[in-house]
XYZ file of C-alpha atoms in Angstrom:
480
model
C 0.030 -0.084 -0.062
C 1.421 3.423 -0.996
C 1.941 5.636 1.973
C 1.803 9.424 1.555
C 4.400 11.343 3.517
C 4.237 14.976 4.324
C 6.765 17.103 6.003
C 4.327 19.218 7.895
C 0.659 18.811 6.961
C -1.375 22.119 6.758
C -2.882 22.935 10.016
C -0.849 20.578 12.153
C 0.901 22.182 15.108
C 4.533 22.843 14.730
C 5.964 23.895 18.165
C 8.209 26.500 17.490
C 10.510 26.864 14.449
C 10.534 29.041 11.417
C 7.405 27.406 9.971
C 5.338 28.392 12.974
C 6.747 31.804 12.995
C 6.016 32.276 9.409
C 2.361 31.297 9.954
C 2.138 33.870 12.763
C 3.647 36.528 10.669
C 1.268 35.936 7.710
C -1.748 35.834 10.154
C -0.665 39.287 11.569
C -0.260 40.736 8.006
C -3.646 39.249 7.006
C -5.265 40.902 10.100
C -3.679 44.317 9.276
C -5.045 44.216 5.838
C -8.620 43.174 7.138
C -8.554 46.077 9.575
C -7.635 48.357 6.734
C -10.546 46.906 4.635
C -12.866 47.268 7.612
C -11.729 50.879 8.020
C -12.175 51.720 4.411
C -15.648 50.081 4.210
C -16.869 51.924 7.391
C -15.162 55.302 6.439
C -18.142 56.995 4.731
C -20.757 56.074 7.348
C -18.448 57.070 10.206
C -16.919 60.033 8.664
C -18.809 62.513 10.779
C -17.226 60.941 13.851
C -13.750 61.291 12.357
C -14.559 64.754 11.215
C -15.403 65.896 14.695
C -13.202 63.743 16.762
C -10.099 63.029 14.684
C -9.812 65.772 12.010
C -6.364 64.665 10.824
C -7.789 61.243 9.676
C -10.420 63.080 7.537
C -7.943 65.421 5.946
C -5.805 62.529 4.843
C -8.345 59.831 3.899
C -10.804 62.241 2.068
C -8.298 62.179 -0.748
C -8.532 58.430 -0.978
C -12.190 58.682 -1.364
C -12.314 61.634 -3.580
C -14.140 63.731 -1.147
C -13.945 67.576 -1.331
C -15.744 70.317 0.707
C -19.037 71.099 -1.034
C -18.896 74.426 -2.810
C -22.356 75.723 -1.719
C -22.041 75.016 1.947
C -18.370 76.261 1.919
C -19.559 79.491 0.507
C -22.335 79.809 3.133
C -19.973 79.210 5.892
C -17.395 81.664 4.307
C -20.182 84.351 4.370
C -21.000 83.640 7.952
C -17.239 84.033 8.835
C -17.151 87.332 7.026
C -20.093 88.646 9.039
C -18.329 87.509 12.252
C -15.151 89.266 11.243
C -17.043 92.454 10.356
C -18.836 92.627 13.547
C -15.568 92.121 15.552
C -14.127 95.423 13.902
C -14.040 98.573 15.942
C -16.844 101.015 15.515
C -18.913 98.338 13.760
C -22.640 97.748 14.202
C -25.387 95.544 12.811
C -26.847 98.732 11.068
C -23.841 99.284 8.692
C -24.233 98.824 5.009
C -21.657 96.144 4.902
C -23.449 94.066 7.595
C -26.708 94.513 6.019
C -25.176 93.287 2.624
C -23.826 90.269 4.434
C -27.202 89.417 6.161
C -29.038 89.840 3.032
C -26.665 87.425 1.311
C -27.071 84.861 4.172
C -30.987 85.053 3.803
C -30.606 84.435 0.170
C -28.051 81.547 0.581
C -30.096 79.959 3.342
C -33.097 79.940 1.122
C -31.166 78.269 -1.761
C -29.733 75.802 0.618
C -33.116 74.791 1.992
C -34.674 74.444 -1.532
C -31.690 72.603 -3.272
C -30.552 70.528 -0.394
C -26.843 70.140 -0.985
C -26.644 67.343 1.552
C -28.596 64.943 -0.695
C -25.551 63.884 -2.716
C -23.548 62.801 0.242
C -26.462 61.106 1.700
C -26.630 63.167 4.881
C -30.408 63.467 5.179
C -30.139 63.228 8.834
C -27.604 66.100 9.216
C -29.974 68.279 6.962
C -32.942 67.408 9.092
C -31.082 68.285 12.246
C -30.071 71.653 11.032
C -33.595 72.508 10.225
C -34.845 71.177 13.587
C -32.360 73.147 15.631
C -33.084 76.345 13.884
C -36.877 75.867 14.294
C -36.525 75.157 17.836
C -34.260 78.184 18.513
C -36.469 80.647 16.598
C -39.708 79.005 17.782
C -41.113 78.936 14.149
C -42.987 76.248 12.333
C -40.765 76.329 9.113
C -37.038 76.224 8.733
C -37.113 78.903 6.141
C -38.938 81.298 8.301
C -36.259 80.605 11.084
C -33.354 81.383 8.734
C -35.026 84.433 7.330
C -35.663 85.748 10.830
C -32.360 84.774 12.185
C -30.300 86.734 9.519
C -31.821 90.111 10.143
C -30.335 93.081 11.979
C -33.455 93.579 14.070
C -33.584 90.029 15.478
C -29.705 90.118 16.252
C -29.945 93.538 17.929
C -32.967 92.484 20.161
C -31.506 88.874 21.109
C -27.729 89.781 21.843
C -25.955 89.217 18.640
C -22.972 87.702 20.286
C -24.887 84.931 21.888
C -26.843 84.238 18.776
C -23.759 84.085 16.627
C -22.059 81.745 19.233
C -25.230 79.490 18.979
C -24.868 79.378 15.257
C -21.160 78.578 15.443
C -21.430 75.891 17.935
C -24.613 74.196 16.850
C -25.097 74.778 13.143
C -21.778 75.379 11.591
C -20.319 72.037 12.516
C -23.357 70.310 10.786
C -23.009 72.354 7.667
C -19.158 71.942 7.659
C -19.439 68.218 7.638
C -21.114 68.137 4.255
C -19.073 67.149 1.226
C -19.017 66.497 -2.411
C -17.520 63.437 -4.002
C -16.054 62.972 -7.445
C -16.971 60.255 -9.884
C -14.708 58.356 -12.274
C -15.068 57.583 -15.969
C -17.628 54.987 -15.405
C -19.885 57.058 -13.195
C -18.735 55.389 -10.047
C -17.655 57.359 -6.950
C -13.949 57.788 -6.741
C -12.221 55.151 -4.493
C -8.464 54.864 -4.562
C -8.124 52.308 -1.709
C -6.842 50.032 -4.318
C -3.499 52.109 -4.127
C -3.135 50.791 -0.624
C -4.594 47.486 -1.103
C -2.617 46.584 -4.204
C 0.553 45.867 -2.089
C -1.315 43.480 0.084
C -2.994 41.776 -2.930
C 0.538 41.277 -4.730
C 2.001 39.981 -1.554
C -0.790 37.350 -0.754
C -1.035 36.296 -4.470
C 2.632 35.667 -4.600
C 2.516 33.867 -1.249
C -0.440 31.815 -2.470
C 1.524 30.582 -5.520
C 4.456 29.747 -3.491
C 2.694 27.949 -0.676
C 0.644 25.783 -3.049
C 3.822 24.963 -5.177
C 5.597 23.814 -2.070
C 2.662 21.971 -0.886
C 2.505 20.117 -4.508
C 6.103 19.315 -4.129
C 5.778 18.111 -0.377
C 2.810 15.807 -0.747
C 3.295 12.756 -3.081
C 0.735 12.590 -5.770
C -0.731 16.083 -5.214
C -1.076 18.247 -8.240
C -0.273 21.983 -8.253
C -3.961 22.764 -9.182
C -5.259 20.458 -6.380
C -3.058 22.246 -3.875
C -4.622 25.564 -5.129
C -8.103 24.108 -4.699
C -7.194 23.080 -1.090
C -6.385 26.600 -0.282
C -9.240 28.122 -2.260
C -10.073 30.542 0.576
C -6.633 32.182 0.301
C -7.731 33.505 -3.100
C -10.157 35.997 -1.287
C -7.079 37.697 0.025
C -6.116 39.007 -3.227
C -9.521 39.483 -5.045
C -10.090 43.303 -5.770
C -13.828 42.933 -4.848
C -15.732 41.285 -2.167
C -13.118 42.430 0.300
C -15.304 41.619 3.248
C -14.994 37.881 2.567
C -11.408 38.107 3.637
C -12.458 37.527 7.048
C -12.622 33.758 6.123
C -8.956 33.219 5.251
C -7.975 35.504 8.117
C -9.868 33.386 10.655
C -8.385 30.266 9.172
C -4.710 31.619 9.426
C -5.346 32.811 12.987
C -6.527 29.249 13.898
C -3.604 27.592 12.041
C -1.096 29.814 13.605
C -2.623 29.121 17.112
C -2.702 32.978 17.684
C -6.364 32.608 18.306
C -8.563 29.544 18.988
C -11.911 29.503 17.498
C -12.910 25.960 18.297
C -15.120 26.894 21.103
C -16.883 29.555 19.065
C -17.335 27.237 16.074
C -18.860 24.581 18.294
C -21.327 26.882 19.890
C -22.221 28.518 16.507
C -22.780 25.194 14.664
C -24.270 23.268 17.562
C -27.969 23.104 16.662
C -27.370 22.796 12.768
C -24.724 20.190 13.222
C -26.973 18.166 15.497
C -29.898 18.179 13.134
C -27.702 17.698 10.145
C -25.907 14.584 11.849
C -29.052 13.111 12.824
C -30.471 13.183 9.368
C -27.297 12.018 7.789
C -26.897 9.160 10.032
C -30.509 7.964 9.412
C -29.872 8.476 5.586
C -26.828 6.298 5.667
C -28.558 3.664 7.835
C -31.539 3.495 5.713
C -29.415 3.634 2.431
C -27.256 0.727 3.704
C -30.259 -1.418 4.647
C -31.948 -0.776 1.419
C -28.742 -1.773 -0.512
C -28.456 -4.908 1.563
C -32.174 -5.839 0.844
C -31.573 -5.371 -2.838
C -28.444 -7.334 -2.785
C -30.304 -10.163 -1.057
C -33.384 -10.019 -3.360
C -31.216 -9.925 -6.526
C -29.216 -12.989 -5.352
C -25.814 -10.979 -5.614
C -25.107 -11.620 -1.862
C -25.564 -15.423 -2.321
C -23.442 -15.280 -5.384
C -20.735 -13.597 -3.560
C -20.652 -16.003 -0.896
C -20.922 -19.165 -3.112
C -18.747 -18.009 -5.839
C -16.326 -15.321 -4.680
C -14.754 -13.311 -7.275
C -11.090 -12.235 -7.320
C -10.679 -9.010 -5.387
C -7.823 -6.456 -5.054
C -5.206 -7.660 -2.695
C -3.008 -5.024 -1.096
C -0.483 -7.202 0.815
C -0.731 -10.780 -0.638
C -2.320 -12.038 2.607
C -5.644 -13.732 2.818
C -7.017 -11.911 5.723
C -9.935 -14.142 6.249
C -7.687 -17.250 6.533
C -5.506 -15.394 8.941
C -8.249 -14.259 11.052
C -9.793 -17.899 11.153
C -6.509 -19.272 11.939
C -5.984 -16.708 14.958
C -9.543 -17.376 16.282
C -8.908 -21.248 16.026
C -5.570 -20.874 17.791
C -7.306 -18.696 20.605
C -9.937 -21.314 20.906
C -7.732 -24.120 21.347
C -4.954 -22.646 23.635
C -6.974 -20.117 25.500
C -10.733 -20.831 25.511
C -10.813 -24.654 25.874
C -8.583 -24.923 28.966
C -10.764 -22.373 30.728
C -14.102 -24.079 29.900
C -12.790 -27.610 30.780
C -14.991 -28.017 33.862
C -18.104 -27.109 31.890
C -17.109 -29.466 29.020
C -16.634 -32.305 31.574
C -20.023 -31.474 33.087
C -21.745 -31.763 29.494
C -19.756 -34.848 28.760
C -20.716 -36.382 31.975
C -24.421 -35.548 31.589
C -24.313 -36.960 28.029
C -22.689 -40.288 29.175
C -24.825 -40.699 32.148
C -27.894 -40.213 30.076
C -26.781 -42.933 27.709
C -25.946 -45.304 30.410
C -29.358 -44.750 32.210
C -31.079 -45.811 29.121
C -29.205 -49.305 29.080
C -30.128 -52.269 31.315
C -26.513 -52.786 32.296
C -26.554 -49.440 34.310
C -29.761 -50.506 36.236
C -28.339 -53.919 37.017
C -24.903 -52.639 38.363
C -26.667 -50.006 40.391
C -28.840 -52.801 42.154
C -25.798 -54.823 43.213
C -24.613 -54.383 46.732
C -21.435 -52.277 46.951
C -21.450 -51.372 43.339
C -24.245 -48.611 43.574
C -21.782 -45.795 43.041
C -19.849 -47.569 40.315
C -21.848 -46.131 37.281
C -21.475 -42.640 38.484
C -17.764 -42.865 39.294
C -17.289 -44.501 36.034
C -19.103 -41.679 33.996
C -17.298 -39.018 35.914
C -13.906 -40.626 35.198
C -14.868 -41.145 31.558
C -16.108 -37.561 31.104
C -12.833 -36.122 32.667
C -10.719 -38.242 30.529
C -12.636 -37.413 27.368
C -12.491 -33.632 28.124
C -8.762 -33.857 28.793
C -8.231 -35.942 25.767
C -10.165 -33.537 23.554
C -8.263 -30.587 24.691
C -4.918 -32.450 24.439
C -5.653 -33.819 21.115
C -6.745 -30.476 19.672
C -3.619 -28.866 21.093
C -1.263 -31.567 19.960
C -2.961 -31.690 16.327
C -2.813 -28.066 15.812
C 0.788 -27.676 16.870
C 1.797 -30.530 14.713
C 2.415 -29.908 10.993
C 0.407 -32.851 9.803
C -2.307 -31.974 12.189
C -2.471 -28.467 10.875
C -2.835 -29.900 7.258
C -5.781 -32.041 8.578
C -7.421 -29.152 10.105
C -7.030 -27.142 6.878
C -8.436 -29.991 4.940
C -11.410 -30.251 7.510
C -11.988 -26.561 7.079
C -11.933 -26.587 3.359
C -14.273 -29.584 3.110
C -16.620 -27.871 5.539
C -16.552 -24.735 3.359
C -17.434 -26.732 0.243
C -20.146 -28.697 1.966
C -21.581 -25.585 3.514
C -21.594 -23.675 0.114
C -23.167 -26.767 -1.548
C -25.949 -26.729 0.975
C -26.516 -23.088 0.699
C -26.712 -23.540 -3.156
C -30.206 -25.255 -2.733
C -32.810 -22.952 -4.433
C -35.452 -23.479 -1.652
C -32.899 -22.672 1.019
C -31.615 -19.646 -0.566
C -35.211 -18.324 -1.063
C -36.046 -18.993 2.547
C -32.764 -17.173 3.844
C -33.444 -14.284 1.461
C -37.070 -13.790 2.767
C -35.873 -14.130 6.341
C -32.974 -11.612 5.985
C -35.087 -9.206 3.903
C -37.770 -9.245 6.667
C -35.063 -8.866 9.271
C -33.511 -5.811 7.695
C -37.142 -4.201 7.265
C -37.774 -4.882 11.083
C -34.421 -3.246 11.751
C -35.218 -0.281 9.704
C -38.557 0.211 11.341
C -37.690 -0.400 14.815
C -34.348 1.351 15.033
C -34.370 4.069 12.417
C -37.869 5.256 13.148
C -37.304 4.955 16.808
C -34.163 7.145 16.375
C -36.379 10.073 15.426
C -37.748 10.178 18.987
C -34.367 10.884 20.525
C -32.901 14.322 20.836
C -29.919 14.800 18.405
C -28.740 17.847 20.370
C -28.302 15.780 23.569
C -26.317 13.256 21.595
C -24.230 15.904 20.163
C -23.683 17.357 23.683
C -22.594 13.946 24.950
C -20.094 13.612 21.991
C -18.557 17.022 22.851
C -18.232 16.058 26.567
C -16.284 12.893 25.407
C -14.088 15.094 23.303
C -13.382 17.518 26.161
C -12.331 14.437 28.225
C -9.964 13.169 25.575
C -8.366 16.471 24.410
C -5.418 17.964 26.276
C -5.455 21.383 27.576
C -5.134 23.814 24.633
C -4.741 27.657 24.183
C -7.516 29.864 25.664
C -10.633 30.232 23.617
C -11.778 33.602 22.348
C -15.111 34.225 24.067
């Protein structure tokens, strides 16, 4: 039989050494890449948080996503800043022509912002609604347009402390307007996304590593083609696909498990507990019913009897007749181990048989009636039974150990097999046995397969898991 040798099969633990450190390094690189993918995927939804809490991140990463300040909202905020600077100048008031022009411009731009909704392109409907709600609540008006038109008037600012009102706008409204942006599109009409410029290094790295890993796997495992090695590591392809980047969590999890940096066994067991129990229950019943049905078909068609009566040549892996070896071993155990242990029981059976035979004869009754000879029949039968048992065991041991005796045993076994096969070849006997075996298998299917549906597969699976826990040595801590 051909033996497949591997230097270090995939997934097998390697305590220390360069291979283990290499696996850990590759797992860490894969985790870093996955974190970058996760950050890129979540950047747009979480941009407002980065904008207010970590502005340098927005300044840097907006370029990757093709994000620029929206011109309309930027112009609006610039007008607000001009008004603030104008009011901070010495001898300036809300009634000067310059301030009135700025207030009029702000009313006009506010109306345009509310009508055109520059927040729509960025999908910031919530931000736009929050601006309107805060202005309505602050001014106590029903409509946001009325609130803006009232707020940007000199009369309102004079009567309501202009500094406090402008501080309110700068703290509550300006950050919301400033978070708006516009995003450029590429030649095919998609939003600009240059994350590939970062990801391309990881894609090339993992692509090259995939080719080298599968090539050495193909060289290390006898009979494994390179394409088969690639199919075994199919999940690593997800690491260098330019799309469906979220699926990279699969190879990352596999690499973390193989490198023993994280143990996902407990998580996987709990996540797949109920589905695995149901699937295992259905699969076991399917296999049992399929096996019984195939056995019934083989019995009905007569192929089972033909295989027994006329065995065909089969594939031999080691030039050894396993059936003969097993039979010889069982016969050896029977002669040298079993018979000596059951010698008292064998004597009892022979004693009973001899005594029963003597009781049926008139000689036994005559001897029993003679004075002084009443116990002679019993002593005689006991002695004969003991001698016969001892002789039987001795003869079998001597004959089996002797070369000529072994030949006689083999001849007896051969003649017995031929006689047994000839007896089974009788058509009526075959039909009777086929009917009995078919009925027996049908009863087995009805009694055990159907009854198994009443058992709880989850309880069985829990019992198996308990057995595994008793067998497995302590391992790395599981991630909870």
